[in-house]
PDB file of N, CA and C in Angstrom:
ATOM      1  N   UNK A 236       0.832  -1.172   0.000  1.00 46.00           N
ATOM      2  CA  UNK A 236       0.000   0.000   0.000  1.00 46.00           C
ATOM      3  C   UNK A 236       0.881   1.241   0.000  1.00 46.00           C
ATOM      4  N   UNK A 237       0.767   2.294  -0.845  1.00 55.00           N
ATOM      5  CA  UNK A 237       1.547   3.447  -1.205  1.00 55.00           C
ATOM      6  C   UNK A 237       0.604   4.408  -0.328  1.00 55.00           C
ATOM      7  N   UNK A 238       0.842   4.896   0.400  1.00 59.00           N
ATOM      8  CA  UNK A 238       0.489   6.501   0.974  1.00 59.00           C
ATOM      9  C   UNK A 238       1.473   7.749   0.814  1.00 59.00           C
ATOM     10  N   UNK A 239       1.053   8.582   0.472  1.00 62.00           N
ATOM     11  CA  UNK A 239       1.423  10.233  -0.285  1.00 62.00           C
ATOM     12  C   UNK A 239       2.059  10.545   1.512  1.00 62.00           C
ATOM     13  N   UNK A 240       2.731  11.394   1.293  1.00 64.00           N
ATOM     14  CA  UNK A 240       3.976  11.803   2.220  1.00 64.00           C
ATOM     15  C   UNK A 240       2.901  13.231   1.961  1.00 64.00           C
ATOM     16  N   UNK A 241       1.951  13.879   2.935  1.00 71.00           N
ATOM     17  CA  UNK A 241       1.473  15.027   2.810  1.00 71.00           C
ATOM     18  C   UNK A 241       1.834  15.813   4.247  1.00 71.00           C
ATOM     19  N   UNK A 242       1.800  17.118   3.938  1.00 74.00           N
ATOM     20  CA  UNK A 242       1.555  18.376   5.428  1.00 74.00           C
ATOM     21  C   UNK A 242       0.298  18.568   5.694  1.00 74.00           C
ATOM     22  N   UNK A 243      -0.523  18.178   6.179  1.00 81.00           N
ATOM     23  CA  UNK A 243      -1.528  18.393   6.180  1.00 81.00           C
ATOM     24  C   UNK A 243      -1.566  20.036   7.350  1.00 81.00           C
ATOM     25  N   UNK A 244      -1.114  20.492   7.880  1.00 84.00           N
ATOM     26  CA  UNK A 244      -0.427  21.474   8.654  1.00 84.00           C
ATOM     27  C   UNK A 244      -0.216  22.980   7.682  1.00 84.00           C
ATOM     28  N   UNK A 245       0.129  22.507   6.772  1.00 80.00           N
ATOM     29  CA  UNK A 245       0.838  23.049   5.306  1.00 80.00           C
ATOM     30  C   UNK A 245       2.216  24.206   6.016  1.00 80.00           C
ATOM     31  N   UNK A 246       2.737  23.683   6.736  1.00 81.00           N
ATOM     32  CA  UNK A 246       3.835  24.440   7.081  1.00 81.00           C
ATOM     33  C   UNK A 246       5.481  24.170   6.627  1.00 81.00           C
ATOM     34  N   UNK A 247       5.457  23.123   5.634  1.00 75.00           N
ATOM     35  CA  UNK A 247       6.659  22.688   4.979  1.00 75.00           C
ATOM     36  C   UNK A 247       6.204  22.696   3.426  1.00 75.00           C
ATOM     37  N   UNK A 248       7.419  22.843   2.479  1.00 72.00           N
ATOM     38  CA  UNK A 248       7.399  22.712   1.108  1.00 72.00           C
ATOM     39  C   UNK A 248       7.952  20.971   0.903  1.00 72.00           C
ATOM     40  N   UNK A 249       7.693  21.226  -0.476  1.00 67.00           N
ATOM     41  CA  UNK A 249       8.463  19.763  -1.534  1.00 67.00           C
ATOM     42  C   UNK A 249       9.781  19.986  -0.898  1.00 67.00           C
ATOM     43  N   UNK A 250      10.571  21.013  -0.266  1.00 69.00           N
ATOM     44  CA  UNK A 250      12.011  21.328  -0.375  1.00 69.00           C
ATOM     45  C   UNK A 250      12.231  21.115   0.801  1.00 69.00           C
ATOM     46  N   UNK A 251      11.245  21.100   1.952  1.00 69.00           N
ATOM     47  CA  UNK A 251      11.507  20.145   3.180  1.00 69.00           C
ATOM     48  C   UNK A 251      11.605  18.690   3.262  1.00 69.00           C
ATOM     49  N   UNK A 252      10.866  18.063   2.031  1.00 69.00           N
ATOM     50  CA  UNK A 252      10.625  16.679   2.446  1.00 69.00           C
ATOM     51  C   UNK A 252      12.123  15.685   1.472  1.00 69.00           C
ATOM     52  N   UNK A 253      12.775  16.341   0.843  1.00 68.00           N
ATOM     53  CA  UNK A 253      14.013  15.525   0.496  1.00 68.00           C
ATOM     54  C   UNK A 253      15.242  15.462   1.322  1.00 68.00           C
ATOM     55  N   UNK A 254      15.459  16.862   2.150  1.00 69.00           N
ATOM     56  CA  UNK A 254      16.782  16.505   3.178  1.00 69.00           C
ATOM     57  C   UNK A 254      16.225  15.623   4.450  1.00 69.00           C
ATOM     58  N   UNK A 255      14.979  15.943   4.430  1.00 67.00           N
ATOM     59  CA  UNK A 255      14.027  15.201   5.733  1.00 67.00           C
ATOM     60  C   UNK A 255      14.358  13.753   5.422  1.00 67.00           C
ATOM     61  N   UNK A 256      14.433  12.959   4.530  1.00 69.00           N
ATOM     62  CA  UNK A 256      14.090  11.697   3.896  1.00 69.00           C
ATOM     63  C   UNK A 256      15.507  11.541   3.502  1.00 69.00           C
ATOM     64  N   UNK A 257      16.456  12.080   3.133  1.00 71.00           N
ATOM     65  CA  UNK A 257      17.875  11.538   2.973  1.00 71.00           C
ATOM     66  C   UNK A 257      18.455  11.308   3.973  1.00 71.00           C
ATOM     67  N   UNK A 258      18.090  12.311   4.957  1.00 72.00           N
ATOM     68  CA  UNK A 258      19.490  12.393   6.379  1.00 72.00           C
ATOM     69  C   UNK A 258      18.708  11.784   7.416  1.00 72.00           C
ATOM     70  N   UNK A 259      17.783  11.568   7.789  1.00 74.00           N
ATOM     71  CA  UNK A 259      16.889  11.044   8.566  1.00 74.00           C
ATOM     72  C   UNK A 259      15.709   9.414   8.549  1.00 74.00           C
ATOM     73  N   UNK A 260      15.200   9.884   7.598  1.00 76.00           N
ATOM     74  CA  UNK A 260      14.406   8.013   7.003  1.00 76.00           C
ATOM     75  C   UNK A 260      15.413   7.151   6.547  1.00 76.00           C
ATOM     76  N   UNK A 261      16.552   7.251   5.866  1.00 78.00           N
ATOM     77  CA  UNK A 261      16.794   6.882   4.837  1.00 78.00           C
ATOM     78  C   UNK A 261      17.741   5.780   6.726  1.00 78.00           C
ATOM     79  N   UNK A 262      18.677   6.502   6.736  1.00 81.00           N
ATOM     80  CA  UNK A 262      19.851   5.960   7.686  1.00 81.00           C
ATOM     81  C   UNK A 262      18.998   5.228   8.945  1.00 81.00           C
ATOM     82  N   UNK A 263      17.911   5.621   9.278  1.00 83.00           N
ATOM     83  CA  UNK A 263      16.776   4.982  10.085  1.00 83.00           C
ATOM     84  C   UNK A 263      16.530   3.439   9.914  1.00 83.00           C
ATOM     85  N   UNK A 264      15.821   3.617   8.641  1.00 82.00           N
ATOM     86  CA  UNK A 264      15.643   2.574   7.995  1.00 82.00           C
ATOM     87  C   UNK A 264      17.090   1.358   7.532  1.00 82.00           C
ATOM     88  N   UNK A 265      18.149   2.023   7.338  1.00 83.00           N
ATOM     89  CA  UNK A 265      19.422   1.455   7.261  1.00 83.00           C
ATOM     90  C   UNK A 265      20.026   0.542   8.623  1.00 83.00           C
ATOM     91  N   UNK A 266      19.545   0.788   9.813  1.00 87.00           N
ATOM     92  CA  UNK A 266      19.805   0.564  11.052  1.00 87.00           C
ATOM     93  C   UNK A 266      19.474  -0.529  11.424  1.00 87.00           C
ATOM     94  N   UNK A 267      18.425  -0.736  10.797  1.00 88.00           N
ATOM     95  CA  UNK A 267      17.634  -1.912  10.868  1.00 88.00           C
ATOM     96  C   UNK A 267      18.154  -3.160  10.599  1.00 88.00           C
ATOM     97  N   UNK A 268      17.935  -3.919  11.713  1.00 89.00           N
ATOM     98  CA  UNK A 268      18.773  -5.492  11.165  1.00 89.00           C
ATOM     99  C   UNK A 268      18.446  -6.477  10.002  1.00 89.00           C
ATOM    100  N   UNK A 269      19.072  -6.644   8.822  1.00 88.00           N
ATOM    101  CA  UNK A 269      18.840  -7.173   7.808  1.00 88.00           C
ATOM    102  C   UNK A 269      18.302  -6.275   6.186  1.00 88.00           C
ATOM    103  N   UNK A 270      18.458  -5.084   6.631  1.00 84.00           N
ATOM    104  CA  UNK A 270      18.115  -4.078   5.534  1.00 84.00           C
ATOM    105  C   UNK A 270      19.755  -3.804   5.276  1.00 84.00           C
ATOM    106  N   UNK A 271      19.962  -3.877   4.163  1.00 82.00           N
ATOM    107  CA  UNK A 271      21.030  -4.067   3.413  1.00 82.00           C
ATOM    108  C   UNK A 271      21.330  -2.765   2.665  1.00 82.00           C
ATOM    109  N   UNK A 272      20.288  -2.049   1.914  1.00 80.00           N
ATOM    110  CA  UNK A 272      19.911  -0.786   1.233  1.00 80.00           C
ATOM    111  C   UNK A 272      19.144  -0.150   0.899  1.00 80.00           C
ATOM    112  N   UNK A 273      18.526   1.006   0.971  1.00 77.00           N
ATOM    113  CA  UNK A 273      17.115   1.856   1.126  1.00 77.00           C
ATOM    114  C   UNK A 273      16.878   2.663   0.369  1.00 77.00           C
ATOM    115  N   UNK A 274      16.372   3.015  -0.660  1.00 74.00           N
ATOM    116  CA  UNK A 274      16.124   3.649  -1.956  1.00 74.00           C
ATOM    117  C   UNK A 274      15.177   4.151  -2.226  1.00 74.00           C
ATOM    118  N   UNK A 275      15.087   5.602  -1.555  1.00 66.00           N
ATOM    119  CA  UNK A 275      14.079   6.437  -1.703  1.00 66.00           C
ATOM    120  C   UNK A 275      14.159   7.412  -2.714  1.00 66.00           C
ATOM    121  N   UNK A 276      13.736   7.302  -3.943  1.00 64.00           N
ATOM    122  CA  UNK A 276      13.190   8.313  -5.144  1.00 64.00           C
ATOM    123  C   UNK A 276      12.381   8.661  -5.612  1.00 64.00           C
ATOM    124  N   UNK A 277      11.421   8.724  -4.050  1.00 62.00           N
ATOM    125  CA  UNK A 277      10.071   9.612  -4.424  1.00 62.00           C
ATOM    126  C   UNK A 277      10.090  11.171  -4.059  1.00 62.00           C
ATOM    127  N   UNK A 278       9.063  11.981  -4.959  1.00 58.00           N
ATOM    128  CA  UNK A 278       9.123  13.152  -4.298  1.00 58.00           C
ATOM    129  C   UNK A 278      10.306  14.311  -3.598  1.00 58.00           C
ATOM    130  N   UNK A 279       9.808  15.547  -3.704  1.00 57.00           N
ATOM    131  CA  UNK A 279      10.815  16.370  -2.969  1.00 57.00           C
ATOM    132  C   UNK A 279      11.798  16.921  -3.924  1.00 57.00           C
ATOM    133  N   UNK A 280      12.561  17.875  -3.592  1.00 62.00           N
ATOM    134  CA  UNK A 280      13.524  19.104  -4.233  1.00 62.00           C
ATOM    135  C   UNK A 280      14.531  18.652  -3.773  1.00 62.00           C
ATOM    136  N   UNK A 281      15.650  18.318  -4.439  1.00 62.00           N
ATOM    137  CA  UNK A 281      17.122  18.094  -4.351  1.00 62.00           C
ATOM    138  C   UNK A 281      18.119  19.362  -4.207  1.00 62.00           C
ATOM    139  N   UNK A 282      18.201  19.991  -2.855  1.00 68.00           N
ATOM    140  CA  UNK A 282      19.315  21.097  -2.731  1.00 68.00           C
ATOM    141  C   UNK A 282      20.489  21.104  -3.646  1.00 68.00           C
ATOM    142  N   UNK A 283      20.394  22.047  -4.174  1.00 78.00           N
ATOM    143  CA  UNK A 283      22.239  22.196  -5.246  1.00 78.00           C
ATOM    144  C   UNK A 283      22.880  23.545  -4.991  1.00 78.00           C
ATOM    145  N   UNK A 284      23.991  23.337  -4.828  1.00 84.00           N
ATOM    146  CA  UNK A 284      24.881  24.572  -4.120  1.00 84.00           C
ATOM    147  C   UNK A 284      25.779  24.966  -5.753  1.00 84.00           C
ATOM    148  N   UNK A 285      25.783  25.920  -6.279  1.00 91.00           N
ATOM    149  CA  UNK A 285      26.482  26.264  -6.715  1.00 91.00           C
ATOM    150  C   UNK A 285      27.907  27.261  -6.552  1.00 91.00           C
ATOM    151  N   UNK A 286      28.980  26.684  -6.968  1.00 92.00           N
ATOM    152  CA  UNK A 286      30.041  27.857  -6.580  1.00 92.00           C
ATOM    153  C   UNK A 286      30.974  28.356  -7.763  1.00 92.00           C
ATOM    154  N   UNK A 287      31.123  29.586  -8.114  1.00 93.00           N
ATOM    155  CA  UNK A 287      31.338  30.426  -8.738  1.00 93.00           C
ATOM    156  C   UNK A 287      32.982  30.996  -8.569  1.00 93.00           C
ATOM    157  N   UNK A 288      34.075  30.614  -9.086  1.00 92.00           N
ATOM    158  CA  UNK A 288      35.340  31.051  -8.386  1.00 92.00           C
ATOM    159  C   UNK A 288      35.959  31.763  -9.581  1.00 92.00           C
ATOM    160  N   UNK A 289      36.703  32.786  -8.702  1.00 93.00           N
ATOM    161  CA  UNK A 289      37.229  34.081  -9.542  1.00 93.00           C
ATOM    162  C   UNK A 289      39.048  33.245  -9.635  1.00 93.00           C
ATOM    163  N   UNK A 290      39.459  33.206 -10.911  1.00 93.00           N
ATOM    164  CA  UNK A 290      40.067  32.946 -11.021  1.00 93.00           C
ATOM    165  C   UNK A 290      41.807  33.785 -10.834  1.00 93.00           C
ATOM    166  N   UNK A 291      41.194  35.126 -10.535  1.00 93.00           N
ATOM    167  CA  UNK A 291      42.337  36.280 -10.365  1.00 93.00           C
ATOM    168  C   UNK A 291      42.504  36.244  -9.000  1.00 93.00           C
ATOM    169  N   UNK A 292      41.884  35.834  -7.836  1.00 93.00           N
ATOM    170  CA  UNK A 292      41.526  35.476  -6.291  1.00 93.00           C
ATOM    171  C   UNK A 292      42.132  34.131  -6.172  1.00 93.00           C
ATOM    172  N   UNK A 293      42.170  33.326  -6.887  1.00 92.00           N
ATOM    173  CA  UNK A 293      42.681  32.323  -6.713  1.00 92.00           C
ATOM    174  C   UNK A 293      43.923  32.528  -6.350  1.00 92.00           C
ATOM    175  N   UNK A 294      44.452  33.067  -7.760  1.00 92.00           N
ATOM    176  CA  UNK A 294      46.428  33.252  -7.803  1.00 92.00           C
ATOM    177  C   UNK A 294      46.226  33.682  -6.892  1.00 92.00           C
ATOM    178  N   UNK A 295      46.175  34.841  -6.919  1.00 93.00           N
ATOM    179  CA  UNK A 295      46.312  36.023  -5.219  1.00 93.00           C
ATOM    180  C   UNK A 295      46.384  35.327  -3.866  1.00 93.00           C
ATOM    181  N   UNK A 296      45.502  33.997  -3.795  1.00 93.00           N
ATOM    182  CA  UNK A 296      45.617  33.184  -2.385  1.00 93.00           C
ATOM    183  C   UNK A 296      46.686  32.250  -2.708  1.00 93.00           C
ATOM    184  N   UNK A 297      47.454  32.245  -3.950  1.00 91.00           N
ATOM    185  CA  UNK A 297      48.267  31.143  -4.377  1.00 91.00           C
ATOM    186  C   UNK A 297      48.108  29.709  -4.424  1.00 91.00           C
ATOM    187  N   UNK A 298      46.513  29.888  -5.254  1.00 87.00           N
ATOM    188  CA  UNK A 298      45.409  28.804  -5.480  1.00 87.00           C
ATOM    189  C   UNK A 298      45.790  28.662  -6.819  1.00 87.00           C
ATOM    190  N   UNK A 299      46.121  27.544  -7.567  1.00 77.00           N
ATOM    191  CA  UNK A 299      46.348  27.152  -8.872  1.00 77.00           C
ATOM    192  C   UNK A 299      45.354  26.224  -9.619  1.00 77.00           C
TER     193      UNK A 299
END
């Protein structure tokens, strides 16, 4: 039986429920004796950090 992961509260986004479910369900469920691997790819916003580096700041820190 599949049940929907909802807020019924509505005080969280899609963008709460993927770090909620990676760092928390996922290793939970991992703990468990005889669960081997846990593969959650439902739902939710995947955080992405982008970084942007100045390459004239680099030299200057004597970053190559």
């Amino acid at each position: 039986m599949n049940t929907p992961l909802v807020d019924e509260t509505g005080k969280h986004s899609l963008a709460n429920y993927a770090p909620s479910r990676d760092w928390n369900l996922r290793y939970s469920l991992e703990s468990v004796k005889g669960v081997s691997e846990v593969c959650l790819p439902w739902g939710g916003f995947v955080k992405e950090y982008q970084v942007d580096l100045d390459p004239n700041a680099l030299v200057a820190y004597h970053i190559r």
